[in-house]
Coordinates of C-alpha atoms in Angstrom, one line a residue:
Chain A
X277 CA 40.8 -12.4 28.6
X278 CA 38.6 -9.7 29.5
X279 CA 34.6 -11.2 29.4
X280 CA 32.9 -8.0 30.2
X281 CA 34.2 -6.7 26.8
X282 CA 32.6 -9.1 25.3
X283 CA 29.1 -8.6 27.1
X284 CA 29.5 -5.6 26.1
X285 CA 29.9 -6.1 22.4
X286 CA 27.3 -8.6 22.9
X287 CA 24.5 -6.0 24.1
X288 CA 25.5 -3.9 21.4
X289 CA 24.9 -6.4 18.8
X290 CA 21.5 -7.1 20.5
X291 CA 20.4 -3.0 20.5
X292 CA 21.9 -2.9 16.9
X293 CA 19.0 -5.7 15.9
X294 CA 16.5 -3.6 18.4
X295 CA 17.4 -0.5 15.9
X296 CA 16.8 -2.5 12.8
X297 CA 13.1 -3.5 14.1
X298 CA 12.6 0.2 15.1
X299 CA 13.8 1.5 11.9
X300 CA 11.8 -1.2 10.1
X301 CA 8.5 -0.5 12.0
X302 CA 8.8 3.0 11.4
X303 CA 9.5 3.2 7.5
X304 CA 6.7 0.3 7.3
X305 CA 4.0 2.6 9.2
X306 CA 2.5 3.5 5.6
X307 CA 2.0 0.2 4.8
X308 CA -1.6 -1.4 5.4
X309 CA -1.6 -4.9 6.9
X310 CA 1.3 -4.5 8.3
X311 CA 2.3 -6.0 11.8
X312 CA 5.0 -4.9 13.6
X313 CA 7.8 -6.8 14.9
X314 CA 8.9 -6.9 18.8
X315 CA 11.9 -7.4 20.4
X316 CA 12.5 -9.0 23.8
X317 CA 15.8 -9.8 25.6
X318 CA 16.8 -12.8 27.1
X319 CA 19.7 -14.0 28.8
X320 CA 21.6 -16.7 26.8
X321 CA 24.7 -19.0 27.6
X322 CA 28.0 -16.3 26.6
X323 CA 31.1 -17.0 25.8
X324 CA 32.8 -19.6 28.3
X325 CA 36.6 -18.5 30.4
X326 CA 38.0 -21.8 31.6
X327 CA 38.9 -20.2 34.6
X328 CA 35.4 -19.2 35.2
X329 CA 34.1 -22.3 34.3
X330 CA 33.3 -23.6 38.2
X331 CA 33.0 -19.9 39.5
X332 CA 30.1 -18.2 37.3
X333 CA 28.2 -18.6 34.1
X334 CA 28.9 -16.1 31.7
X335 CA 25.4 -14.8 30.6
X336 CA 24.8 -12.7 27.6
X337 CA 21.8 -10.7 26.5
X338 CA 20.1 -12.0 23.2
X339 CA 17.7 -10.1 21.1
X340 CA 14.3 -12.1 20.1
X341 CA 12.8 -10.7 17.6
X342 CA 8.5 -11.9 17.3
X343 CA 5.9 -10.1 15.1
X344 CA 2.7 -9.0 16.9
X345 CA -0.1 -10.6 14.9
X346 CA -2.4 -7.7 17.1
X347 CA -4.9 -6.0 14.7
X348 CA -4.4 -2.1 13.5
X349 CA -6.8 0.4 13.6
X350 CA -9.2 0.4 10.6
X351 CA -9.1 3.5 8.7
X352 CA -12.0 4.2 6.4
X353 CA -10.5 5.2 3.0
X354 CA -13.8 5.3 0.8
X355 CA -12.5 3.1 -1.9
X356 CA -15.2 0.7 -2.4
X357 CA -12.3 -1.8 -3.2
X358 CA -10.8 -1.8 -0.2
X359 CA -11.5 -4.2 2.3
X360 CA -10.4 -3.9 6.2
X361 CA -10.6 -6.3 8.8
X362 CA -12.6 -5.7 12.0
X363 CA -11.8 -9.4 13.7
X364 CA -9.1 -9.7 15.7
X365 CA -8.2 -12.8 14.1
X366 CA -7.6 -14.0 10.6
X367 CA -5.7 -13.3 7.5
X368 CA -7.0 -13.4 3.6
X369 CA -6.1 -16.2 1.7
X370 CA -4.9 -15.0 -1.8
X371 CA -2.9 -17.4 -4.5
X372 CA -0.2 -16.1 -6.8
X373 CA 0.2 -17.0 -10.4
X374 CA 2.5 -19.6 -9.7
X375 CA -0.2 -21.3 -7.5
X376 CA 1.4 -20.8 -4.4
X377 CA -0.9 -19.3 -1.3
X378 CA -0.1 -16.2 1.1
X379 CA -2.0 -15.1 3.9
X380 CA -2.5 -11.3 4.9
X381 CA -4.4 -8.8 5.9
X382 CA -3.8 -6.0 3.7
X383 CA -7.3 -5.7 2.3
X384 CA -6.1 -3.0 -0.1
X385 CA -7.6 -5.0 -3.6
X386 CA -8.7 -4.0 -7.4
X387 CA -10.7 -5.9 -10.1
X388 CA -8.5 -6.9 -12.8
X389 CA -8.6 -6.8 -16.5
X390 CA -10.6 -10.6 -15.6
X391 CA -13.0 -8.8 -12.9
X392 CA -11.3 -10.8 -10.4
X393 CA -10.3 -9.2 -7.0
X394 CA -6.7 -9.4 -6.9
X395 CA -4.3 -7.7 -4.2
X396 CA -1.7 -5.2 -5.1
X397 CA 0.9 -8.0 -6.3
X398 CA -2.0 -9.4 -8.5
X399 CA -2.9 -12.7 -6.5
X400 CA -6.2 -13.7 -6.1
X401 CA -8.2 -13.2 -3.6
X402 CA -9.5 -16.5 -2.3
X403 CA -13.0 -16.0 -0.6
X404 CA -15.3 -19.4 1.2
X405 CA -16.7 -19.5 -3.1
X406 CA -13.2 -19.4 -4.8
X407 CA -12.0 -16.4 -6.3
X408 CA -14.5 -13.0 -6.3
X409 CA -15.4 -12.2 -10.2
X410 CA -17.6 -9.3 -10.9
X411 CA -20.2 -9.6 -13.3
X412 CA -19.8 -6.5 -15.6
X413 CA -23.2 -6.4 -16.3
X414 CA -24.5 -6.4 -13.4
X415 CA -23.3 -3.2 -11.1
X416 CA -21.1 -2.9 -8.2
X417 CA -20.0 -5.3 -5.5
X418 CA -20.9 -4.5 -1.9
X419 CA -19.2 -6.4 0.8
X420 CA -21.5 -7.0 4.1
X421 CA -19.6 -6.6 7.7
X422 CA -20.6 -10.2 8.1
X423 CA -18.3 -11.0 4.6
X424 CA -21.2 -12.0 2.5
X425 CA -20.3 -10.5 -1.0
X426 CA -23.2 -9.2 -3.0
X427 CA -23.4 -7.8 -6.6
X428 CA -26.9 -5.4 -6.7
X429 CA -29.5 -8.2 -4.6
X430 CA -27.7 -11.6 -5.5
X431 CA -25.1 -13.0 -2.9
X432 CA -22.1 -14.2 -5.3
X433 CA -19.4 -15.0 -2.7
X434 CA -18.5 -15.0 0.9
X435 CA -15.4 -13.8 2.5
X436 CA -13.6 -15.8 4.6
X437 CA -10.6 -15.4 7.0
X438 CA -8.0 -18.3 8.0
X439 CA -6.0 -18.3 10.9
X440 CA -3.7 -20.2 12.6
X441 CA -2.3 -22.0 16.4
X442 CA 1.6 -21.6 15.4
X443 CA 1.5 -18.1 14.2
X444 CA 5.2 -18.3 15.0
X445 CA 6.0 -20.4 12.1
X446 CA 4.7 -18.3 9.6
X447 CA 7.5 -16.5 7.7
X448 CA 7.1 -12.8 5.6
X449 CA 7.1 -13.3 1.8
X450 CA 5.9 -11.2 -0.8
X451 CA 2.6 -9.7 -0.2
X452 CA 2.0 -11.2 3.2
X453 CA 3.3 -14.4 5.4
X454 CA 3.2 -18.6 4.2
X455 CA 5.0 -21.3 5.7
X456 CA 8.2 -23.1 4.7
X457 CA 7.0 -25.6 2.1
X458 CA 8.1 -28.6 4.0
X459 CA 6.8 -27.4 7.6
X460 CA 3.3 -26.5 6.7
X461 CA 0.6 -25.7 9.4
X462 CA -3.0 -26.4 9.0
X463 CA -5.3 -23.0 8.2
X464 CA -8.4 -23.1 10.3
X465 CA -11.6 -20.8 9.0
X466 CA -12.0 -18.1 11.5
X467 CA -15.5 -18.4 12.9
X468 CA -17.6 -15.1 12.3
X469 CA -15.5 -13.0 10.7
X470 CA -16.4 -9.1 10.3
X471 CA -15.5 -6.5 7.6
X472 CA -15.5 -2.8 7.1
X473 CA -16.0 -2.3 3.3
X474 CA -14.3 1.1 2.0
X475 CA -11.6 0.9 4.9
X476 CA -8.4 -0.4 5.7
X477 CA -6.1 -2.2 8.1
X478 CA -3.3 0.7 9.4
X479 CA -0.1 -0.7 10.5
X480 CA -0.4 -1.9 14.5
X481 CA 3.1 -0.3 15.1
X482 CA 2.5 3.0 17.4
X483 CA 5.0 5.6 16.2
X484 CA 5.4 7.4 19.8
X485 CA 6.7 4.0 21.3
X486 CA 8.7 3.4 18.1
X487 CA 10.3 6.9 18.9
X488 CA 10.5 6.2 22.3
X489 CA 12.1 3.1 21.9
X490 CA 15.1 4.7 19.3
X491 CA 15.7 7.4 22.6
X492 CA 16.0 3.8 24.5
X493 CA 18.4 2.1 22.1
X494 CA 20.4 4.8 21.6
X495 CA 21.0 5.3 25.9
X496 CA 21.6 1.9 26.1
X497 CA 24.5 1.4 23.6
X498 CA 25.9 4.3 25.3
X499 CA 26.4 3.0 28.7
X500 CA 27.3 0.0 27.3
X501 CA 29.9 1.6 25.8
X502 CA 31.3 4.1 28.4
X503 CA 31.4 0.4 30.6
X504 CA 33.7 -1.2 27.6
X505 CA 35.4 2.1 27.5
X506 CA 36.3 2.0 31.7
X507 CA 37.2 -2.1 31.4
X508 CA 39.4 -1.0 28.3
X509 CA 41.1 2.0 30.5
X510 CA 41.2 -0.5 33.9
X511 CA 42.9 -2.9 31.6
X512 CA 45.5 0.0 29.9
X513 CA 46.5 0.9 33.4
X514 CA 47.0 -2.7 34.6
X515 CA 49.7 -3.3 31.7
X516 CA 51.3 -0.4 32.6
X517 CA 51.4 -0.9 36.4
X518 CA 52.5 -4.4 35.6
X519 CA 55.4 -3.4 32.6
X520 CA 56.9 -0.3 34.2
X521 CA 59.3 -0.7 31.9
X522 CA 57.0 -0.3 29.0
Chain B
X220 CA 26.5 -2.5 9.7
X221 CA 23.1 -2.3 10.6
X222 CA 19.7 -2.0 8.3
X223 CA 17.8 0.7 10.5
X224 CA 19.6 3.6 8.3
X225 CA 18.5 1.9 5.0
X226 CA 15.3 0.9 6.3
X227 CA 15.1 4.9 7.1
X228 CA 16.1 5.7 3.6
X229 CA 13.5 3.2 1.8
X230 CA 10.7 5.1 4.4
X231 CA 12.0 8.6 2.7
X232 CA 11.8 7.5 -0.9
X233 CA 8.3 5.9 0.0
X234 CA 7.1 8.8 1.6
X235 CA 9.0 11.5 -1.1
X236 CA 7.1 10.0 -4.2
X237 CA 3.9 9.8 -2.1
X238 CA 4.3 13.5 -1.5
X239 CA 4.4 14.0 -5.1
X240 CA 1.1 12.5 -5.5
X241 CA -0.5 14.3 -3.4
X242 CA 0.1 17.3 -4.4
X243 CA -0.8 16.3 -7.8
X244 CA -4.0 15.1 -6.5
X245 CA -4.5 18.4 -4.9
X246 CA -3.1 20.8 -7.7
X247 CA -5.8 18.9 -9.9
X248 CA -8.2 19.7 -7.5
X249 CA -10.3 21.6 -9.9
X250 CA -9.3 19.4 -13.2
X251 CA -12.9 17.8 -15.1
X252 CA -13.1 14.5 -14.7
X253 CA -9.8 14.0 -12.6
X254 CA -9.7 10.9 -10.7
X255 CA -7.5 10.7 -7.6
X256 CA -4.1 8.6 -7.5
X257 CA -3.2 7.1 -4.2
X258 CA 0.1 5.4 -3.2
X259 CA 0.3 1.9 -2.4
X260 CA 2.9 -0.1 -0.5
X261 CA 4.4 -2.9 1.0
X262 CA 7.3 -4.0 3.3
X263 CA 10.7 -5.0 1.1
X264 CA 11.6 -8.6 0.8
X265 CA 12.9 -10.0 4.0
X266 CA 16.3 -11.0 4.7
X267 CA 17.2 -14.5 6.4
X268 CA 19.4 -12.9 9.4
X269 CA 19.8 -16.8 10.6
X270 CA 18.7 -19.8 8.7
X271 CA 16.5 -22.2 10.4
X272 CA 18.7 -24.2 13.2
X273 CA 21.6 -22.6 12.9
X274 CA 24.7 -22.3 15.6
X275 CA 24.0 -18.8 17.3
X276 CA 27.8 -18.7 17.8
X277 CA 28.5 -16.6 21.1
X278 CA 24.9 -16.4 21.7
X279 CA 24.4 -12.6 20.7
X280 CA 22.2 -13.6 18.0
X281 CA 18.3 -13.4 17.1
X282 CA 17.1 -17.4 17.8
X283 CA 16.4 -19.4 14.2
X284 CA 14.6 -18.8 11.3
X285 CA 14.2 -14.8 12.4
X286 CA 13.5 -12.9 9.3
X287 CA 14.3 -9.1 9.5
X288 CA 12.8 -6.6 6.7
X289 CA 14.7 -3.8 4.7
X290 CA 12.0 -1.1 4.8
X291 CA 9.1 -0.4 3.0
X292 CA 8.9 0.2 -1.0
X293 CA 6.1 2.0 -3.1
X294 CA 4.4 -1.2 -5.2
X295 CA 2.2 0.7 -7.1
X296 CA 0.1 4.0 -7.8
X297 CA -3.7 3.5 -8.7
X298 CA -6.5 5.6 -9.2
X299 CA -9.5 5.6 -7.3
X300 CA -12.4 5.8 -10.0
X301 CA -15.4 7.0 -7.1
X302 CA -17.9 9.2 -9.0
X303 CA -17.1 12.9 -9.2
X304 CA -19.4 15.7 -8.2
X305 CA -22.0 16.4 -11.0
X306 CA -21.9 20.5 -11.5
X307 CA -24.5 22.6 -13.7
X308 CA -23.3 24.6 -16.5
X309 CA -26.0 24.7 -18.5
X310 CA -23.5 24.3 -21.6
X311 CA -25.4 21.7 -24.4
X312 CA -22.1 20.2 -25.3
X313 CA -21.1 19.4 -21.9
X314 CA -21.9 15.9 -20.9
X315 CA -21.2 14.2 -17.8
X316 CA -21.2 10.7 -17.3
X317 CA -22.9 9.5 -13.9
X318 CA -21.7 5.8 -13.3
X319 CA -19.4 3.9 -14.9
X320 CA -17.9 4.3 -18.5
X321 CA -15.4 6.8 -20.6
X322 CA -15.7 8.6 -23.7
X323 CA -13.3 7.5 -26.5
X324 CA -10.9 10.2 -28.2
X325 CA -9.3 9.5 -31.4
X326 CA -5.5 10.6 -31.1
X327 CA -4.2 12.7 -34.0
X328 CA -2.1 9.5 -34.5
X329 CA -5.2 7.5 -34.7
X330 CA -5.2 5.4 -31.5
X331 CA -7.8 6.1 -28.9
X332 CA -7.3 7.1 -25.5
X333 CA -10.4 7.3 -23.0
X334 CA -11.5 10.2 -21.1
X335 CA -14.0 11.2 -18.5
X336 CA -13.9 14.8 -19.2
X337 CA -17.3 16.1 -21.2
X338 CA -16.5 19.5 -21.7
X339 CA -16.7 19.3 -25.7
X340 CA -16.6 21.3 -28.4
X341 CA -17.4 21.2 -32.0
X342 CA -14.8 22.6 -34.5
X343 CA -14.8 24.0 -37.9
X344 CA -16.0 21.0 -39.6
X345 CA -19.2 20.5 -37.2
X346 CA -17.0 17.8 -35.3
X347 CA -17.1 17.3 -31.4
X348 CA -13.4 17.6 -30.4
X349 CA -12.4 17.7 -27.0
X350 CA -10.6 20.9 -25.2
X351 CA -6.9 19.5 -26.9
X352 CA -9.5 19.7 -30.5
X353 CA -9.6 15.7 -30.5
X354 CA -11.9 13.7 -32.3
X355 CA -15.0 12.1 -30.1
X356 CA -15.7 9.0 -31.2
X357 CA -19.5 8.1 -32.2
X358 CA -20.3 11.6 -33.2
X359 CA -22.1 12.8 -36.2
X360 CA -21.1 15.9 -37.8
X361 CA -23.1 18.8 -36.8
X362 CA -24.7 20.4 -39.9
X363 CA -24.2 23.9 -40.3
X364 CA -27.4 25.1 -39.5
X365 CA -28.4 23.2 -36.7
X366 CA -30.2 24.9 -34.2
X367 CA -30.4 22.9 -30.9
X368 CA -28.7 19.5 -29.3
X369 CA -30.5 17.1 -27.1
X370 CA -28.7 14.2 -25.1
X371 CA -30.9 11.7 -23.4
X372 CA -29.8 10.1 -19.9
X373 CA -29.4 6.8 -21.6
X374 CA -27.3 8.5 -24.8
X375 CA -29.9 9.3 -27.3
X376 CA -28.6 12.4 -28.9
X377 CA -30.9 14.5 -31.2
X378 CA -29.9 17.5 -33.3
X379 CA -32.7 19.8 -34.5
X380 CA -31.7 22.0 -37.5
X381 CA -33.5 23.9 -40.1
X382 CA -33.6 21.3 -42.6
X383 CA -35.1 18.5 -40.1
X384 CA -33.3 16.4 -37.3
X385 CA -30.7 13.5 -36.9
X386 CA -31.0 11.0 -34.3
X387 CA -28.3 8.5 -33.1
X388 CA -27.2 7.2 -29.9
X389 CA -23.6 7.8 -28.4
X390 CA -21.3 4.6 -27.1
X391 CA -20.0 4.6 -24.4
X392 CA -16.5 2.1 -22.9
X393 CA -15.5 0.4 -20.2
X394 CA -12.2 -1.6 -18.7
X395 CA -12.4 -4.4 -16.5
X396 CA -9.7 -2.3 -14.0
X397 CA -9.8 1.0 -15.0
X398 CA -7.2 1.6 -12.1
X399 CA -4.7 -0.1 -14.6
X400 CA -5.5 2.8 -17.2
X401 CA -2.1 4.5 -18.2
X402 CA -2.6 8.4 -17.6
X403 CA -1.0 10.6 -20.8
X404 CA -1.6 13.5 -19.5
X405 CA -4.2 16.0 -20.9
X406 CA -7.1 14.2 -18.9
X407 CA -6.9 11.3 -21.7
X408 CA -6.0 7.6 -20.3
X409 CA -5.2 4.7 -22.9
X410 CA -5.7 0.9 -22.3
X411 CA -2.8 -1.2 -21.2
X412 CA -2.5 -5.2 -20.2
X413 CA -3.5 -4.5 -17.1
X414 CA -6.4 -2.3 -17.6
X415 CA -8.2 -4.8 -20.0
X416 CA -9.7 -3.5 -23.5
X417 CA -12.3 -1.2 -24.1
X418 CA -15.6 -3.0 -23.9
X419 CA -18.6 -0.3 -26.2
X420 CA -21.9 -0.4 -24.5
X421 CA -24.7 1.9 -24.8
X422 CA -25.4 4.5 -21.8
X423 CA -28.0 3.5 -19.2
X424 CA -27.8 -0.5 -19.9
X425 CA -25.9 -3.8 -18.4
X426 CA -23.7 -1.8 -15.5
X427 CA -22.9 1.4 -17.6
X428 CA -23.8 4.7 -16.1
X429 CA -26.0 7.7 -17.9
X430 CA -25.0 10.8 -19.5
X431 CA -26.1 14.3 -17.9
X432 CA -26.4 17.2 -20.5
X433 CA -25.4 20.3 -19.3
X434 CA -23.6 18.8 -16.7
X435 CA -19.5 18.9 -16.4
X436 CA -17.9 15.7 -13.9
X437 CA -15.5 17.8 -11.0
X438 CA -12.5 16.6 -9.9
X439 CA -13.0 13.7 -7.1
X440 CA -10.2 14.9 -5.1
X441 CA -11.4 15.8 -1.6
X442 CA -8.7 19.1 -0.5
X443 CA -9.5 18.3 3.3
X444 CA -8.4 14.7 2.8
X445 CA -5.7 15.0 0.6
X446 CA -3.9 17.9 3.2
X447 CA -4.9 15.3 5.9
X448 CA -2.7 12.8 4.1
X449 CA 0.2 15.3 3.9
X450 CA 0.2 15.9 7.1
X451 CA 0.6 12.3 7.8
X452 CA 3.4 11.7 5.0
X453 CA 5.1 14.5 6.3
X454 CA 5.4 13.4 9.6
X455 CA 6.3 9.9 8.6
X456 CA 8.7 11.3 6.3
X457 CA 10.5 13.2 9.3
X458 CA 10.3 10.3 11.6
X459 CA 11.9 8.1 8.6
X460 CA 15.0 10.8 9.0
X461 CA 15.0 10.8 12.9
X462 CA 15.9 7.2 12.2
X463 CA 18.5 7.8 9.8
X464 CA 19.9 10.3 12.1
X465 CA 19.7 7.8 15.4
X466 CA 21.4 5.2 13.3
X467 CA 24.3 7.1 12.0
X468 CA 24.7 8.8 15.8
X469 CA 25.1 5.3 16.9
X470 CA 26.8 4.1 14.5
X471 CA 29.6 7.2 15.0
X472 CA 29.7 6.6 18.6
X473 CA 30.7 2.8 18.3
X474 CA 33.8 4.1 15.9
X475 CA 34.7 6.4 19.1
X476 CA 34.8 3.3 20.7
X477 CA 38.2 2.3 20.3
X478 CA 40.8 5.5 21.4

């Protein structure tokens, strides 16, 4: 009937999901490791009038949601457990209990009741040596910005950071990002990675353009709608010129 | 309907509870041997808004195997077991420990719980109790005329009285993650799965700190930190409501929508 109501309801759908990724970077600002999610808009292939088939393509906007994989600012915290990424690149590699591995880089870790370093879910952290045990005996672990892992003067473990070409197909589970088990990409060990021990990984998501953009959002869905309002009126009066009788 | 005004809510609660713990941190800003909590969290599970491949239907939807989160969630509170300031008081039954390790407390039900507080005291009996009138394990008895108490750095403890002196040394315990203690309250923590079990050692030897007579452990809060961080939860908490309140705005003008 009428397609601009639908492009309309169309670019409404696509602000709605823009919202959502606001909404989500901004309640997830507090979380360390985190990496924000972007949305772009491009147009897509619409609904299709037969009448307009041969006169115009009906284009509607789509929302494309990506996450930015840039690194956060590195806050020091002074928590001699905590382990923040100064590379630009990489993730930790930690398995779960089940075996499974995730990558993140949320270097916000404890020693557990094995004096293993664990995340905050409790999967290991998986350095170049296998998994970091302390030695109780022995005094407390210090962390070189080069990775090298050092309890008092003996080097027990180095850290080491994977990262990836087709950061694209990594999907968020629990605790930080894996593949789908049957489309798995190869890791690669990040050359030269650097750490800041006592410190953490802030969200990358900058809170005045997440504010900025809800200002955006909420402009755009209402032009949108005062256009769907003026096709709806054009289309009332048309009825009614067209039925005087009605 | 859209997740932005849950997403919002899930950044409230977060921020709410760590709210609370700051200002726990900073009311025990003067507590013996407090350690400071700190809130830790993650994103909520993700939800599949398309699966992978899918028909995007008129078009208006994200492209395949887009995940979109639900907000953020609190996964867990720890506490940060950094050393203390060391402050003089020049009391001989105060004992700090510098380093790693807890005193045990027997519990009037006769479990133990573990504290870093030193400020002791010896009741009736000649026992050392602590400020709740505890029991401290590895103690002797004070005899009634005893006359002065010496503690060594590495926990030799001799007691000089009329009738001669007693010497013994005091144990000390440790947990493998003692950010996995269980807090009761009372400066006393107790052991759970996580924490791993007391291990006794001897002050001064294989990784366990010394004991300071005379000498009480502060509080390891830092106040200029701690209003720093409610600053920033504030902040994030109000921004968490500005998106509740853009969400619902929007959400009442598409409903004017249709006259």
């Amino acid at each position: 009937m009428n397609p601009g109501l639908d492009y309309g309801a169309s670019a409404l759908n696509a602000l709605q999901k823009w919202q959502d990724v606001t909404a989500l970077n901004i309640s997830s600002n507090v979380y360390t490791g985190h990496k924000q999610q972007v949305v772009a808009f491009e147009a897509a292939g619409g609904t299709k009038d037969a009448s307009f088939d041969n006169v115009m393509q009906a284009v509607t906007p789509k929302a494309v949601v990506t996450t930015d994989f840039a690194p956060g600012k590195v806050i020091p915290t002074g928590n001699p457990t905590d382990i923040g990424i100064t590379s630009a690149k990489g993730f930790f590699k930690l398995e779960t209990p089940g075996g499974d591995v995730v990558y993140s880089r949320d270097g916000e870790f404890h020693f557990n009741q094995d004096y293993t370093l664990v995340n905050k879910q409790g999967y290991i952290v998986q350095a170049n040596g296998g998994a970091i045990v302390k030695n109780p005996n022995k005094g407390e672990i210090s962390i070189n910005p080069d990775g090298k892992v050092y309890q008092g003067k003996t080097l027990i473990n180095q850290l080491t950071l994977y990262d990836f070409n087709d950061k694209a197909a990594l999907i968020k589970v629990n605790g930080g990002y894996s593949f789908p088990p049957d489309k798995p990409v190869p890791e690669e060990a990040v050359e030269k990675p650097t750490f800041l021990q006592g410190a953490l990984e802030h969200s990358n998501s900058n809170p005045i353009m997440e504010m900025v953009a809800l200002i955006q959002v909420s402009r755009a869905m209402e032009s949108n709608m005062t256009a769907m309002k003026s096709l709806d009126e054009q289309m009332g009066r048309a009825i009614q010129f067209l039925n005087p009788m009605g | 309907m859209g997740l932005a005004i849950y997403a919002g809510g899930t950044g409230m609660d977060a921020e709410q509870i760590n709210l609370d713990i700051i200002g726990n941190n900073l009311a025990n800003v003067n507590t013996v041997g407090y350690k400071r909590s700190k809130a830790e969290f993650q994103d909520l599970l993700y939800q599949n808004v398309q699966a992978i491949g899918a028909d995007s239907g008129t078009g208006n939807e994200v492209p395949t195997g887009v995940q979109v989160g639900n907000g953020v969630k609190l996964v867990s509170t720890s506490k940060i077991f950094t050393q203390g300031e060391l402050t003089l008081t020049n009391e001989d039954k105060d004992i700090a420990i510098d380093g790693v390790g807890f005193f045990e407390v027997t519990m009037p039900d006769g479990t133990k719980s573990y504290t870093r507080d030193g400020a002791f005291k010896v009741n009736s009996n000649g026992e050392f109790t602590n400020n709740s009138g505890y029991l401290i394990s590895g103690f002797q008895s004070l005899p009634a005329d005893a006359q002065k108490i010496f503690v060594s750095d590495n926990g030799q403890i001799t007691v000089q009285s009329a009738s001669g002196s007693q010497t013994y040394r005091l144990p000390i315990y440790r947990f493998a993650n003692p950010g996995g203690l269980k807090s009761i309250g009372g400066n006393l923590l107790v052991e759970t799965d996580a924490s791993g079990t007391a291990e006794q050692g001897n002050p001064g030897e294989l990784g366990f700190g010394t004991l300071k007579q005379g000498y009480l452990e502060m509080s390891n809060v830092k106040p200029v930190t701690e209003m720093v961080n409610l600053i920033v939860a504030q902040r994030a908490y109000e921004m968490d409501s500005k998106v509740v309140q853009a969400a619902d705005e929007n959400m009442s003008k598409i409903n004017q929508l249709k006259r």
